Structure formats: structure tokens, C-alpha cells
Coordinates of C-alpha atoms in Angstrom, one line a residue:
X637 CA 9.4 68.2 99.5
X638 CA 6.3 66.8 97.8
X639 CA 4.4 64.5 99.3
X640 CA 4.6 60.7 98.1
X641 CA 1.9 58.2 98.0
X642 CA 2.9 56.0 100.9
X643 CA 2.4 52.4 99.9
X644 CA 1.8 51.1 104.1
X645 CA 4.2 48.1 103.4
X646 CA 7.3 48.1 102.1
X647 CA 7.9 46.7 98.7
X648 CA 4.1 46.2 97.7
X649 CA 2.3 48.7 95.7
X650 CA -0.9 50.9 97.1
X651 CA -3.2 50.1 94.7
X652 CA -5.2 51.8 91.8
X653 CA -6.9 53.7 94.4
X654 CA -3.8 55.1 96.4
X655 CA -2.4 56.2 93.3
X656 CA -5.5 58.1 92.1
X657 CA -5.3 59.8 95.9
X658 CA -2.0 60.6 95.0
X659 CA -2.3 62.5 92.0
X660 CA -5.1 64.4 93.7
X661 CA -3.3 64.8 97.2
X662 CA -2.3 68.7 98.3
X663 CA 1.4 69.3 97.9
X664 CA 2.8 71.5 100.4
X665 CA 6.3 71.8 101.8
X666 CA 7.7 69.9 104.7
X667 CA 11.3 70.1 106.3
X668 CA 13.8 67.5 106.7
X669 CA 15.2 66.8 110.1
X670 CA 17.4 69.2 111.3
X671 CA 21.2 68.4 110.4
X672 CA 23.1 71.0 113.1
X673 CA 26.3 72.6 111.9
X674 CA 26.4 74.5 115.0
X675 CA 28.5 73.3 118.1
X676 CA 26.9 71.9 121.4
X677 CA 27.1 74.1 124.0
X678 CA 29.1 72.2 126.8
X679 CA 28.9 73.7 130.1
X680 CA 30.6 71.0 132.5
X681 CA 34.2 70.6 132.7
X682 CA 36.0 67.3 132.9
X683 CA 36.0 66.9 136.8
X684 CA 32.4 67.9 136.8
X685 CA 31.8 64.7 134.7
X686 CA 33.8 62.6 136.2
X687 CA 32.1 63.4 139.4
X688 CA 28.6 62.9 138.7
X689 CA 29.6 59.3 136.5
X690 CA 31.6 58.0 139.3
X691 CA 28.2 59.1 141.7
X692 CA 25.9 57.6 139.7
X693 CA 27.9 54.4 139.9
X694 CA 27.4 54.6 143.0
X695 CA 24.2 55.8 143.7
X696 CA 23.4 52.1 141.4
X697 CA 26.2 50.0 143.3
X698 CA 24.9 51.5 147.4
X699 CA 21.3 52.8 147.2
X700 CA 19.9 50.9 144.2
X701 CA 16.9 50.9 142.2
X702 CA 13.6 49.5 142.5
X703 CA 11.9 47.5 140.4
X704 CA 8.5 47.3 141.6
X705 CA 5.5 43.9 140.7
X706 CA 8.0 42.8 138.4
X707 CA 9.7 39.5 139.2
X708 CA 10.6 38.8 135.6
X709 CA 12.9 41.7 135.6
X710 CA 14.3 40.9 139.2
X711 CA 15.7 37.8 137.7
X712 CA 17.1 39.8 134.7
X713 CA 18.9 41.6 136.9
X714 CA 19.8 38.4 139.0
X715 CA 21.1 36.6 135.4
X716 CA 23.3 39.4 135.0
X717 CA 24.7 39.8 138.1
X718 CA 23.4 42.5 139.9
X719 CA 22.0 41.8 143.4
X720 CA 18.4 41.6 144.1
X721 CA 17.2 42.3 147.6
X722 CA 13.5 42.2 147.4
X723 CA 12.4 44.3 144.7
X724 CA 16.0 46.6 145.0
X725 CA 18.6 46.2 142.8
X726 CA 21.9 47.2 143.5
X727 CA 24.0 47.1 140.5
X728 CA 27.8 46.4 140.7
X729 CA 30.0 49.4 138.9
X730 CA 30.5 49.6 135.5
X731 CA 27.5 46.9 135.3
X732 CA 25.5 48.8 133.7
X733 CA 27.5 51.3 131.6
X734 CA 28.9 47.7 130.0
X735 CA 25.0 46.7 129.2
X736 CA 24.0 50.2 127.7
X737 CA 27.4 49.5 125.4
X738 CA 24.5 47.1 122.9
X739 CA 22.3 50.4 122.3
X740 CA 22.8 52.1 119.0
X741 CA 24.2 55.4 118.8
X742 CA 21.7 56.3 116.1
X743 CA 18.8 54.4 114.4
X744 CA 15.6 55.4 111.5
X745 CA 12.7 55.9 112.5
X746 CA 10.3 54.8 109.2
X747 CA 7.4 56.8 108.2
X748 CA 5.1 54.8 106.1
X749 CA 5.6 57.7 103.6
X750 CA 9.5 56.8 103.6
X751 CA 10.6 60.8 102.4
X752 CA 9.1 61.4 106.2
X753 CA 11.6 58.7 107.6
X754 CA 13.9 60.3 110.3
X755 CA 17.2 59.8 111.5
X756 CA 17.8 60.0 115.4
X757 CA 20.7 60.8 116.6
X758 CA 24.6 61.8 115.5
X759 CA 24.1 65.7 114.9
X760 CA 20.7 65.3 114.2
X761 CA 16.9 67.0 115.6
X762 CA 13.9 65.6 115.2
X763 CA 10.9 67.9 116.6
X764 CA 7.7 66.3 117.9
X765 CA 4.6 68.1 119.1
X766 CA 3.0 67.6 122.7
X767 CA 2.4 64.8 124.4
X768 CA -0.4 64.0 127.5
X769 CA -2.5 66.6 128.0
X770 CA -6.1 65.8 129.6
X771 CA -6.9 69.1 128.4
X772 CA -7.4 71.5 125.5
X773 CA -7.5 75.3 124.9
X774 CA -8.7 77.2 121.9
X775 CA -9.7 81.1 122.0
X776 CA -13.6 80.4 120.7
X777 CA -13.8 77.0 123.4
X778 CA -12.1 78.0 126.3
X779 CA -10.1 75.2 128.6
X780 CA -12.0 72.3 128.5
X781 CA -11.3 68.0 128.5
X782 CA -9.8 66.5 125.4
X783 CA -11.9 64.8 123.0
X784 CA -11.3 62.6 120.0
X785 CA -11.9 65.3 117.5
X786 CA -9.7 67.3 119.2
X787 CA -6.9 64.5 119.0
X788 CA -8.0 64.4 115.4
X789 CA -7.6 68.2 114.4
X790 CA -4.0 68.1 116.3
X791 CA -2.9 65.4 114.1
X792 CA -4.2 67.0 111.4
X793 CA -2.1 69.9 112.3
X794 CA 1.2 68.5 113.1
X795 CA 0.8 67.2 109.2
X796 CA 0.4 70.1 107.9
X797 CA 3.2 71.8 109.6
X798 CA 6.3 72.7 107.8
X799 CA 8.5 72.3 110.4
X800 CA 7.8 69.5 112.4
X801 CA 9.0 66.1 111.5
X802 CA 6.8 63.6 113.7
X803 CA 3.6 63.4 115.0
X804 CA 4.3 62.3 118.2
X805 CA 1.8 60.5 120.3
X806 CA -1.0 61.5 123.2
X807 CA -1.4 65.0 121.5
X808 CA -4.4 64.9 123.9
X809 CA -5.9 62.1 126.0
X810 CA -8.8 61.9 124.7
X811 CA -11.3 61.7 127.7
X812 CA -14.5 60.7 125.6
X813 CA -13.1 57.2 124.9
X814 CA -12.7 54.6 127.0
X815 CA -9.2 54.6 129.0
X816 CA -8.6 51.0 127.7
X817 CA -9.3 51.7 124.1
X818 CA -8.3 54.9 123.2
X819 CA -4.9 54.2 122.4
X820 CA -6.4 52.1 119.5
X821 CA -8.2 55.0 117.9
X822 CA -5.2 57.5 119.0
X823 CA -2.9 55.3 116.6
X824 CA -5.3 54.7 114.0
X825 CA -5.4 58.5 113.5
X826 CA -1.8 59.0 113.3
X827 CA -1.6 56.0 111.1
X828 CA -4.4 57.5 109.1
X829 CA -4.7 61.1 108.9
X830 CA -0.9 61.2 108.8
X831 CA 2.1 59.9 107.0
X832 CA 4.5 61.1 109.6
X833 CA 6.4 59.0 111.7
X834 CA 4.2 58.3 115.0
X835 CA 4.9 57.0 119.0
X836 CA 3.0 54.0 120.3
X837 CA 0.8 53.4 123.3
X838 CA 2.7 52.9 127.0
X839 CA -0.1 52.7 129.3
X840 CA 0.1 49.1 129.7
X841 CA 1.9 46.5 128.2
X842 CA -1.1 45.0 126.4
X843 CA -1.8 48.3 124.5
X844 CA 2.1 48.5 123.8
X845 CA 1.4 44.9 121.8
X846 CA -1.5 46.5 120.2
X847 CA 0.8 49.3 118.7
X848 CA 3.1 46.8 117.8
X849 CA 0.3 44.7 116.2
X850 CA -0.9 48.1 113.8
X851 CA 2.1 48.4 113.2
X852 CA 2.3 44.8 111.9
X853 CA -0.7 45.7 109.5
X854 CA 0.4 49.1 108.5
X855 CA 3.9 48.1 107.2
X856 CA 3.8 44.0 107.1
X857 CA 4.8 42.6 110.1
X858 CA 8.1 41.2 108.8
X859 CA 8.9 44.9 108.1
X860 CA 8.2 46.3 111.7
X861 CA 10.6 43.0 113.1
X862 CA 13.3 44.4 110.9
X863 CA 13.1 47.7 111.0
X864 CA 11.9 50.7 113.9
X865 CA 8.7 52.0 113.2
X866 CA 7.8 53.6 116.4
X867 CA 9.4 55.8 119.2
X868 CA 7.4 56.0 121.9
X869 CA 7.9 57.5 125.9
X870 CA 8.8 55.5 129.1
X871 CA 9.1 57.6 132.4
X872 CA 11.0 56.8 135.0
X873 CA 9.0 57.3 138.2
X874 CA 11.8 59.4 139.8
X875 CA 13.2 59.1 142.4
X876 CA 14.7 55.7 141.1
X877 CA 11.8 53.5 140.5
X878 CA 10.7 51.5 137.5
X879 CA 7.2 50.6 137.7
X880 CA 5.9 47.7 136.0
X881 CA 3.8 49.1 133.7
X882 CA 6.2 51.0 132.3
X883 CA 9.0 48.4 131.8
X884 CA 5.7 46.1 130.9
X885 CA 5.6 48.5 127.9
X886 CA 9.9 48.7 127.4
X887 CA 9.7 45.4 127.3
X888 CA 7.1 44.9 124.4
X889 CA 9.2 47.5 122.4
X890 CA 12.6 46.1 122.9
X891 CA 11.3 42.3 122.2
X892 CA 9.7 43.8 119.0
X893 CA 12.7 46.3 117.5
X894 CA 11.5 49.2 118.6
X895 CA 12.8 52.3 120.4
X896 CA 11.7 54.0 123.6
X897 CA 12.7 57.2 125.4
X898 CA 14.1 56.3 128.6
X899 CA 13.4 59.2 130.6
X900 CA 13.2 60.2 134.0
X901 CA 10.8 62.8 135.4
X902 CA 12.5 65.5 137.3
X903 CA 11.0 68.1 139.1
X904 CA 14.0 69.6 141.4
X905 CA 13.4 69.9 144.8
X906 CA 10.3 67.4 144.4
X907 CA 11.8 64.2 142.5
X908 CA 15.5 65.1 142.1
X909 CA 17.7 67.4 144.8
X910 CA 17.7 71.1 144.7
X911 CA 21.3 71.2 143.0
X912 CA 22.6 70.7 139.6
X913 CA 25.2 68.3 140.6
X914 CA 22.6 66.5 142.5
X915 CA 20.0 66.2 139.8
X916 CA 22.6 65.0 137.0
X917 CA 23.5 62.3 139.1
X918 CA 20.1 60.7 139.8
X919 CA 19.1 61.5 135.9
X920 CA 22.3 59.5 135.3
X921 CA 21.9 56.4 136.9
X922 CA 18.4 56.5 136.5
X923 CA 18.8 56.4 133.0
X924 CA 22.0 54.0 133.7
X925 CA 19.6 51.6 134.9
X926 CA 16.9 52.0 132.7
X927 CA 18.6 51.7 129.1
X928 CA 20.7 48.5 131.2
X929 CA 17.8 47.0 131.3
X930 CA 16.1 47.3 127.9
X931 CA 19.5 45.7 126.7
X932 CA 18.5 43.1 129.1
X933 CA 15.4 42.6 127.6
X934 CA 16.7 42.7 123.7
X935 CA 20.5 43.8 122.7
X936 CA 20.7 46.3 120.6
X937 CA 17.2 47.7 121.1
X938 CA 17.2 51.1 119.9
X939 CA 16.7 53.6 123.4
X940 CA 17.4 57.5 123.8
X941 CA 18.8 58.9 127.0
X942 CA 15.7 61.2 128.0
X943 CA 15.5 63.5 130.7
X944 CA 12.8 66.0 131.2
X945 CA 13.5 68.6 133.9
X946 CA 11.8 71.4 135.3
X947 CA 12.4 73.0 138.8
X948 CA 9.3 73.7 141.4
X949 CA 8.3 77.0 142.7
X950 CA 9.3 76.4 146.7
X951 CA 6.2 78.8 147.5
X952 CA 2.9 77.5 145.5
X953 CA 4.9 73.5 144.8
X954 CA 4.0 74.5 141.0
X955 CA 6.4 73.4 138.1
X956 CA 8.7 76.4 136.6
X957 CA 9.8 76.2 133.1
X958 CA 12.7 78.1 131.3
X959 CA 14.8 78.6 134.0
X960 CA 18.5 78.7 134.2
X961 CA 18.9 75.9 136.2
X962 CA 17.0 73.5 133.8
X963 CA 18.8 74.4 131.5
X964 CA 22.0 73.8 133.2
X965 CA 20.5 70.2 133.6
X966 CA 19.3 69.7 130.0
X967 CA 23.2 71.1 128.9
X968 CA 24.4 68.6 131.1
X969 CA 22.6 65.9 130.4
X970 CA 23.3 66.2 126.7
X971 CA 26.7 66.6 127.6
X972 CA 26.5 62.7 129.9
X973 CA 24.2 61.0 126.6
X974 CA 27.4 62.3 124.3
X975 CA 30.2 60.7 126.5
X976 CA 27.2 57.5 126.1
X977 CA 27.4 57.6 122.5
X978 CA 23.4 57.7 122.7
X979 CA 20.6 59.9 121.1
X980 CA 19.6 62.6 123.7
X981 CA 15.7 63.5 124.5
X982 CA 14.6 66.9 126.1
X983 CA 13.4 70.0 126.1
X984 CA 10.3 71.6 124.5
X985 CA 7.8 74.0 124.2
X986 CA 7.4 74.5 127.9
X987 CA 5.6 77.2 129.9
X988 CA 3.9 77.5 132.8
X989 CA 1.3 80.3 131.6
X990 CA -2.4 79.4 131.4
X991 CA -2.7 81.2 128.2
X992 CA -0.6 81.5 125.2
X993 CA 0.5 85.2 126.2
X994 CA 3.9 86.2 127.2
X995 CA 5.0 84.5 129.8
X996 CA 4.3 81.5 128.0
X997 CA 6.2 83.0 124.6
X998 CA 9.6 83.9 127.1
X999 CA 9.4 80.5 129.0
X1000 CA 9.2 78.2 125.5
X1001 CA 11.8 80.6 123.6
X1002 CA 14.3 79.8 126.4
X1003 CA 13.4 75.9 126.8
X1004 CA 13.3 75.4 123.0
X1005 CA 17.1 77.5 122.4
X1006 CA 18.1 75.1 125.4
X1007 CA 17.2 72.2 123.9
X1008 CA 18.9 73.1 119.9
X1009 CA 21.7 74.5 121.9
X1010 CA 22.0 71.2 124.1
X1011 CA 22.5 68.7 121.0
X1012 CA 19.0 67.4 121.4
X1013 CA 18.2 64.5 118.8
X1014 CA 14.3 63.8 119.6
X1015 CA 12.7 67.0 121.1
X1016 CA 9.0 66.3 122.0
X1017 CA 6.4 68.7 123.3
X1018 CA 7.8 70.6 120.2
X1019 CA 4.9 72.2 119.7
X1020 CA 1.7 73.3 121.9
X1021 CA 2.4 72.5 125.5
X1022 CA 0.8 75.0 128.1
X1023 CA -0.2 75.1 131.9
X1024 CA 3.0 73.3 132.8
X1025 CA 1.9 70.3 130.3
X1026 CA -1.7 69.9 131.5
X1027 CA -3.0 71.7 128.6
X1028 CA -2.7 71.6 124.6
X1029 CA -3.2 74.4 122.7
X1030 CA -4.2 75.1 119.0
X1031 CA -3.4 78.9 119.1
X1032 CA -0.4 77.8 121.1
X1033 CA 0.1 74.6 118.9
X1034 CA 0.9 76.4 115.8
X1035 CA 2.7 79.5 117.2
X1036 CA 5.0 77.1 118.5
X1037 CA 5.4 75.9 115.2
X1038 CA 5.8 78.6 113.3
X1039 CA 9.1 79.2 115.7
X1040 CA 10.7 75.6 115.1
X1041 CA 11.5 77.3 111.9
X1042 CA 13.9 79.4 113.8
X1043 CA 15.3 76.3 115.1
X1044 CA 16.3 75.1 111.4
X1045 CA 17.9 78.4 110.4
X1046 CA 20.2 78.5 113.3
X1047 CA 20.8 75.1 113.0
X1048 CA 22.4 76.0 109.6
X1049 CA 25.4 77.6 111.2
X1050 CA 27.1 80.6 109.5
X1051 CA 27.9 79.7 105.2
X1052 CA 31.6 81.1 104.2
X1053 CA 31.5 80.4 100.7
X1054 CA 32.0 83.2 97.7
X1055 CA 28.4 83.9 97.6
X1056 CA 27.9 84.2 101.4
X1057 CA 30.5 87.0 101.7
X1058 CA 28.9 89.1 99.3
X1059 CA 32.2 91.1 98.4
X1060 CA 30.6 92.5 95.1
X1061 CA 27.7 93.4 96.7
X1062 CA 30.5 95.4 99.0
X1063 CA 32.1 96.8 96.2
X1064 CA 28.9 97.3 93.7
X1065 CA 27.4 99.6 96.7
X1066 CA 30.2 101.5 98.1
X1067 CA 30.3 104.2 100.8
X1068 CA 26.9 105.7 101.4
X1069 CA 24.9 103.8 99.1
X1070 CA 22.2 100.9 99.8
X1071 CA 21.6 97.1 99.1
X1072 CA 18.2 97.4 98.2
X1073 CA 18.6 97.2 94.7
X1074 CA 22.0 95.6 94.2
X1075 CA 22.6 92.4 92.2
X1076 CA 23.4 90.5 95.1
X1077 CA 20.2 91.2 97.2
X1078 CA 18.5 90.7 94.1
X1079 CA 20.0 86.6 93.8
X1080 CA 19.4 86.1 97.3
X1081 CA 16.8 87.8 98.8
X1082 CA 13.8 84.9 98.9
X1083 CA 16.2 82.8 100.6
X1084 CA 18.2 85.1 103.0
X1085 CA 15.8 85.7 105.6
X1086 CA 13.9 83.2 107.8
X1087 CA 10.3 84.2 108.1
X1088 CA 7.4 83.8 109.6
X1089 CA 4.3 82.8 108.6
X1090 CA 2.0 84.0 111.3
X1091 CA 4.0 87.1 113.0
X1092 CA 2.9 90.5 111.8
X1093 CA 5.3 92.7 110.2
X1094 CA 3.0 94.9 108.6
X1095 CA 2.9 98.8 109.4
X1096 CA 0.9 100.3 112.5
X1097 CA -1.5 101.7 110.2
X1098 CA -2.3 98.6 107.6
X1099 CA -2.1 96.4 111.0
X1100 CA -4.9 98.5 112.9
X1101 CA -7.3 98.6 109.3
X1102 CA -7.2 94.8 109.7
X1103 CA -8.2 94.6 113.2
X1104 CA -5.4 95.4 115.3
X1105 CA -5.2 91.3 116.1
X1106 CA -3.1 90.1 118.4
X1107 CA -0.5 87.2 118.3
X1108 CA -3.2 84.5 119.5
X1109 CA -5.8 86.0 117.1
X1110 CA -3.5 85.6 114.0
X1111 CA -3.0 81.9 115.6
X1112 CA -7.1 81.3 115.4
X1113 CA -7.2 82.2 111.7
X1114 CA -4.0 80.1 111.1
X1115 CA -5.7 77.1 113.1
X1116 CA -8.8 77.4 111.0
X1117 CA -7.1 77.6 107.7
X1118 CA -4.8 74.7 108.1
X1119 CA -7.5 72.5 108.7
X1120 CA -9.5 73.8 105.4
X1121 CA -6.4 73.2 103.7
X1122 CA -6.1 69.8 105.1
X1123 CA -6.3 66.6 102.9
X1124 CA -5.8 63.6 103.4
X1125 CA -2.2 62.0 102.7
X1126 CA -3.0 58.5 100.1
X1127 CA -3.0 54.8 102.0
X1128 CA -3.9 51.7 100.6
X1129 CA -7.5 51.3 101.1
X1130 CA -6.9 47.6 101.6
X1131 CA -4.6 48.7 104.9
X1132 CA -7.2 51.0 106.4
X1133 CA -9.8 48.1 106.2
X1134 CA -7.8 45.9 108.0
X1135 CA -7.1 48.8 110.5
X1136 CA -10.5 48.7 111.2
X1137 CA -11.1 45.4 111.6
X1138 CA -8.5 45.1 114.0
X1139 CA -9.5 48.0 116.0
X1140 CA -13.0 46.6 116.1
X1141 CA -12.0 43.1 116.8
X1142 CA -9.6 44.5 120.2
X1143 CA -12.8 46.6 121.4
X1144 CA -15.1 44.0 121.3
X1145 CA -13.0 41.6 123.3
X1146 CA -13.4 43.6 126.5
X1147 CA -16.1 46.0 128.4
X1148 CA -15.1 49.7 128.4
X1149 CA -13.8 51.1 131.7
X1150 CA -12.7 55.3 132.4
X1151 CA -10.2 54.1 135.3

């Protein structure tokens, strides 16, 4: 794919300038979304599902939910006929299964460079890099706190790489800016240094309108009320609460058309029980509860059933990651968000390794097969996650990347056609000879093999004469050269003006504060 100037609102030309950018801009190959024509691996039988459903129900109808400093969404819940008993909500059966029935089992997601748009949902996989981390890694830096720059060169990154289609959110937190105005320079530089399809701000509501209002000068405001433009995370503070900032920020999104992972945030044994079963069934009515209520808030607001799961080591109380059990969750889960008819969120590049070494290369192998193999749709931390998500890492960041591509190939399931059984090859070769040469190698062989641009295949001797690097060495080089290569993707210069009069305008109106 080459890239296209991207005109920041929809049916108005970029300009003289943008189009001068354009002919000038670096084309370089970037992947579609991943269409799967593999089947789901389904793990739970019938009566396991009906089990945990009819559980949920009523874990929603007995126990309840809170809702926490939010009386607005009490009498939500009231209007629709659940009862409210302080700030619980117990929610009749089939209540909220009926509500979630309003959510779409698919929706776009527009990039202001539209061939970047992506579809979530159906048989679809969207990869997004790694979201929250205070902070950052690199070999020549060490572990050290995120900065803006450092937000910068990962956006920068997940650009330029081939296989990811998003690029995402928090890539960092960027500790040098103010907590109640970074989010305006985090978006700005996905709006900016990217023209892949981005996540907005949930840290409170306010900052949620903010993204909402870029937006609004990005694509044209009519556009954004019309159409989704952003995807962006709400956590469920598991056990079965919904704090108010959070649903502060769902319900910005919702009002304004656009979509939000509604995920809760299991750690087994800490935030969900120790058991399979167990955990399904608080994901599920979590999740229940928390798309119910963003179809309170707008029908037919585009939502993705999320669950991110990791189990706890019962010695040191540390997260684990790439264990069998979450992935018997994450299978199931997908398995639940199916029989929903909804778009599915989970899995990543997780690890709990402090370096990218590996530990860290087993644990993210297994969570990211887990999550193609678990019908995924929207799969962030894609890309860079380490330390059990406190870090991000470049080396990791693009190692990581480089892999998604195995993701694709998979994804492509086995052909059967003339070419792909290679008969004549059979026959041209015969007993004893070789392919090598053969006129069916010949046709095929750039596109037969997936491979790796950062793995060394070279022999011992040619690999020792150029240094005898390891994995995370050949990552440093690759780091550095992709952000050489880097150039900016064309935007209306008349956008980015107004960008930054807005972002000036919302600083200005309030003092900084770090809390």
C-alpha cells in the first residue's frame, strides 16, 4: 500500500501544500487488517456456556454492581428498571443482555488517511501497540520515566511499521508533562506524526471531550458525529465496580459516536477467583453491565467486549503472563463475545521479563498465538509491552513487530488452488531430485515464505564477522533506522494550525498539576 495524502476532513481538499508533501512523502508498505480464514479455537462446550451465562445473570440479578460518585448513572439504571440500592445495582435477568442487543457487531474505525481505515470486528484483527506504561527501556538509556520525546519516537514507530494497523494511545505516559495536559499533546502526536487510526484520552471525562473536540478539528466535526473516529480503553475496576471517571469518559464517547473497549482487569486470584469457570463468570457480567450501560447512555454506541487477563504468582503477588490458564480465559471469553455477536479485545504482547530476553520472547509468543487463535478483533499492547506492562520498550517495540507478521501469514489459512498444490513441481522433480531450481519455486519463491526483517538467518561465520549481535542488538540498529527513515505523513497545514491553537487555548485555561 502507498501512502495517500490524508486531506483531515472528509470531502475537502488538503491544500497546495499537502499535496506538494504528498508527492515528496516516503512510500513504504503497510498491511491491511488481518482478514482470518483460520477457525477459532473453541475450548468450552455447550454446558460450560450455559453455565457461566446463567451465573453471570445472576451474579447481576443477587450480588450487583457498583456504580460508584455517579448519580446520573444510578438513575439510568433506575429508568431502566434495574434496582438501585445506594450506589449497587442489581440488574433483573436478561436486563442487560436485552440492552447490549443495540451494540453493533462490527463498526470502522476512520483513519484520516482513509486506506488506514479499519474494520473491527466479524473475522477481523486489528493490532495496536502498548498502552500505559510510566516507563521506558532502550539498550543505550537503560529503564527510566517516559518522556514526550519518547511518546514521540513510539509513534513514530508504530507508523512506520508494516504490520501494525493502529497507533493506539498512551504508548507511554509521558511523565514530563503535566498530568492534566498531556493527553492534549499525546493526541496531537498521533494526529500529527501519524495517519493511523488513534485512541482518545480516558483519564477524566473532561480530557475525553478534548479528544472528542480534535477530533472535531481533525476531520470536521459533522464527520466525527457521523462516523467513529476513535477507539479508546475503559477498565472495569474488577471486582465489579465502575468508577466514575471511567463511565465519566464512556459516557463522552457514547454521546459523541464513538467506541470504547469495555474491559475488565483481571488478575486471578487478586481481582477474579482462582478458577476458570469462576473468572468467565465475573468477566461476563462485568462486561454484561458495562456495555448495558453505554447503550444506556447512547443506542447503538459502538463497544468491544474486552477482557484482559493475567494470573498472579501466589508467592511474590506479581502478575504472570502466557500461562495456560489465561489463555483458557482469553479462549473463553472470545468464545462468550461470539455467542454476543460483539467485537472481542485481548491479548498482547505480554511478559513479565524486565528485559526483552527470553522469557519475555516465550511469554509474548504464547499470549499473542492466544489471542489470533481466540478470534480477537482489536488486540492492543500488540507491540512493546514489558515488566508485566509497566515498561515500553523500543528493542522490545519492534521485535514484537516484526512477529505480528507471523500473525498475518497464519491468518491466511492453508490455499488449495492449482498453483498451491504444486503438482508439476511434483512431477518436473521426481524421485531424488530438488526444488531449488524448478519452475515452480522459481514463480513463487518471493512470496512463499514469511520473513523476517530483523531475525538473523545468516551463517555462523558471516554472523560472528558482523559482530556476533544478539536479538536485542539487531533491534537497536532497527530502532535507529526506522526513525532516520521516518517522514512525516502530508496534513493540511490549515488543520495543524488549528490543532495548535486549540491545544494552546485548553492549557492556558488551567494551572498545571503532576497529581
Amino acid at each position: 500500500m502507498t501512502d495517500t495524502a490524508a486531506t483531515g476532513r472528509r470531502g475537502r481538499g488538503g491544500g497546495g501544500a499537502a499535496r506538494r508533501a504528498e508527492r515528496s512523502a516516503v512510500s513504504f508498505e503497510t498491511a491491511k487488517y488481518i482478514e482470518r480464514n483460520i477457525p477459532n479455537l473453541d475450548i468450552l462446550n455447550e454446558e460450560a456456556l450455559q453455565i457461566i451465562e446463567a451465573n453471570a445473570e445472576t451474579i447481576l440479578e443477587e450480588i450487583g454492581v457498583n456504580f460508584p460518585e455517579n448519580p446520573a448513572a444510578l438513575q439510568r439504571w433506575r429508568d431502566a428498571g434495574a434496582q438501585v440500592d445506594g450506589e449497587r445495582v442489581r440488574i433483573p435477568k436478561g436486563l442487560a443482555r436485552e440492552l447490549c442487543k443495540t451494540a453493533p457487531s462490527e463498526y470502522t474505525q476512520h483513519a484520516r488517511n482513509p486506506e488506514r481505515n479499519v474494520v473491527v470486528g466479524g473475522r477481523n484483527l486489528v493490532l495496536a501497540p502498548v498502552y500505559g506504561p510510566p516507563f521506558v527501556r532502550d539498550a543505550a538509556g537503560g529503564r527510566r520515566y517516559a518522556t514526550l520525546a519518547d511518546f514521540q519516537k513510539f509513534v513514530k514507530l508504530a507508523y512506520m511499521s508494516k504490520w501494525l494497523h493502529h497507533s493506539g494511545g498512551t504508548v507511554c505516559e509521558p511523565t514530563d508533562i503535566p498530568v492534566n495536559k498531556r493527553h492534549l499533546d499525546m493526541l496531537y502526536a498521533h494526529m500529527t506524526l501519524s495517519d493511523k487510526p488513534f485512541m482518545g484520552s480516558v483519564t477524566e471525562p473532561s480530557r475525553a471531550q478534548d479528544s472528542v473536540d480534535m477530533c472535531g478539528v481533525l476531520f470536521g466535526e459533522d464527520f466525527v458525529q457521523q462516523n467513529t473516529v476513535m477507539t479508546s480503553l475503559i477498565n472495569i475496576n474488577s471486582p465489579m465496580t465502575f468508577d466514575d471517571v471511567m463511565m465519566g469518559a464512556l459516557e463522552v464517547y457514547a454521546k459523541n459516536n464513538q467506541a470504547c473497549i469495555i474491559s475488565p482487569f483481571i488478575v486471578g486470584g487478586a481481582m477474579a477467583p482462582v478458577s476458570v469457570m469462576g473468572t468467565l463468570t465475573q468477566v461476563l457480567a462485568e462486561v454484561l453491565a458495562g456495555i448495558a450501560y453505554s447503550q444506556l447512555c447512547r443506542k447503538g454506541a459502538p463497544v468491544i467486549f474486552g477482557a484482559f487477563v493475567t494470573s498472579i504468582d501466589m508467592n511474590s503477588g506479581a502478575p504472570t503472563f502466557g500461562t495456560p490458564e489465561a489463555a483458557h480465559i482469553t479462549y473463553g471469553a472470545g468464545q462468550l463475545a461470539r455467542r454476543m455477536g460483539l467485537p472481542f479485545r485481548s491479548a498482547g504482547s505480554f511478559c513479565g521479563s524486565k528485559l526483552p530476553d527470553a522469557q519475555a520472547a516465550y511469554e509474548t509468543s504464547n499470549s499473542l498465538n492466544m489471542g489470533l487463535l481466540s478470534g480477537v478483533n482489536f488486540m492492543l499492547h500488540a507491540c512493546g509491552w514489558l515488566e508485566g506492562g509497566l515498561v515500553s520498550s523500543f528493542e522490545k517495540f519492534v521485535m514484537d513487530a516484526d512477529q505480528l507478521g507471523t500473525l498475518h501469514h497464519l491468518a491466511k489459512g492453508v490455499q488449495i488452488d492449482e498453483n498451491a498444490q504444486a503438482m508439476d513441481a511434483i512431477r518436473e522433480v521426481g524421485p531424488g531430485g530438488h526444488y531449488l531450481g524448478c519452475a515452480h519455486t522459481q514463480a513463487n519463491f518471493k512470496s512463499a515464505f514469511w520473513k523476517s526483517d530483523l531475525l538473523d538467518y545468516k551463517p555462523f561465520e558471516t554472523w560472528q564477522d558482523e559482530g556476533a549481535r544478539d536479538t536485542q542488538a539487531l533491534a537497536t540498529v532497527r530502532v535507529e533506522k526506522m526513525l532516520n527513515d521516518y517522514q512525516q505523513p502530508p496534513i493540511d497545514p490549515a488543520i495543524v494550525e488549528a490543532l495548535d491553537a486549540f491545544v494552546a487555548k485548553r492549557k492556558a485555561a488551567e494551572p498545571d498539576s503532576f497529581m
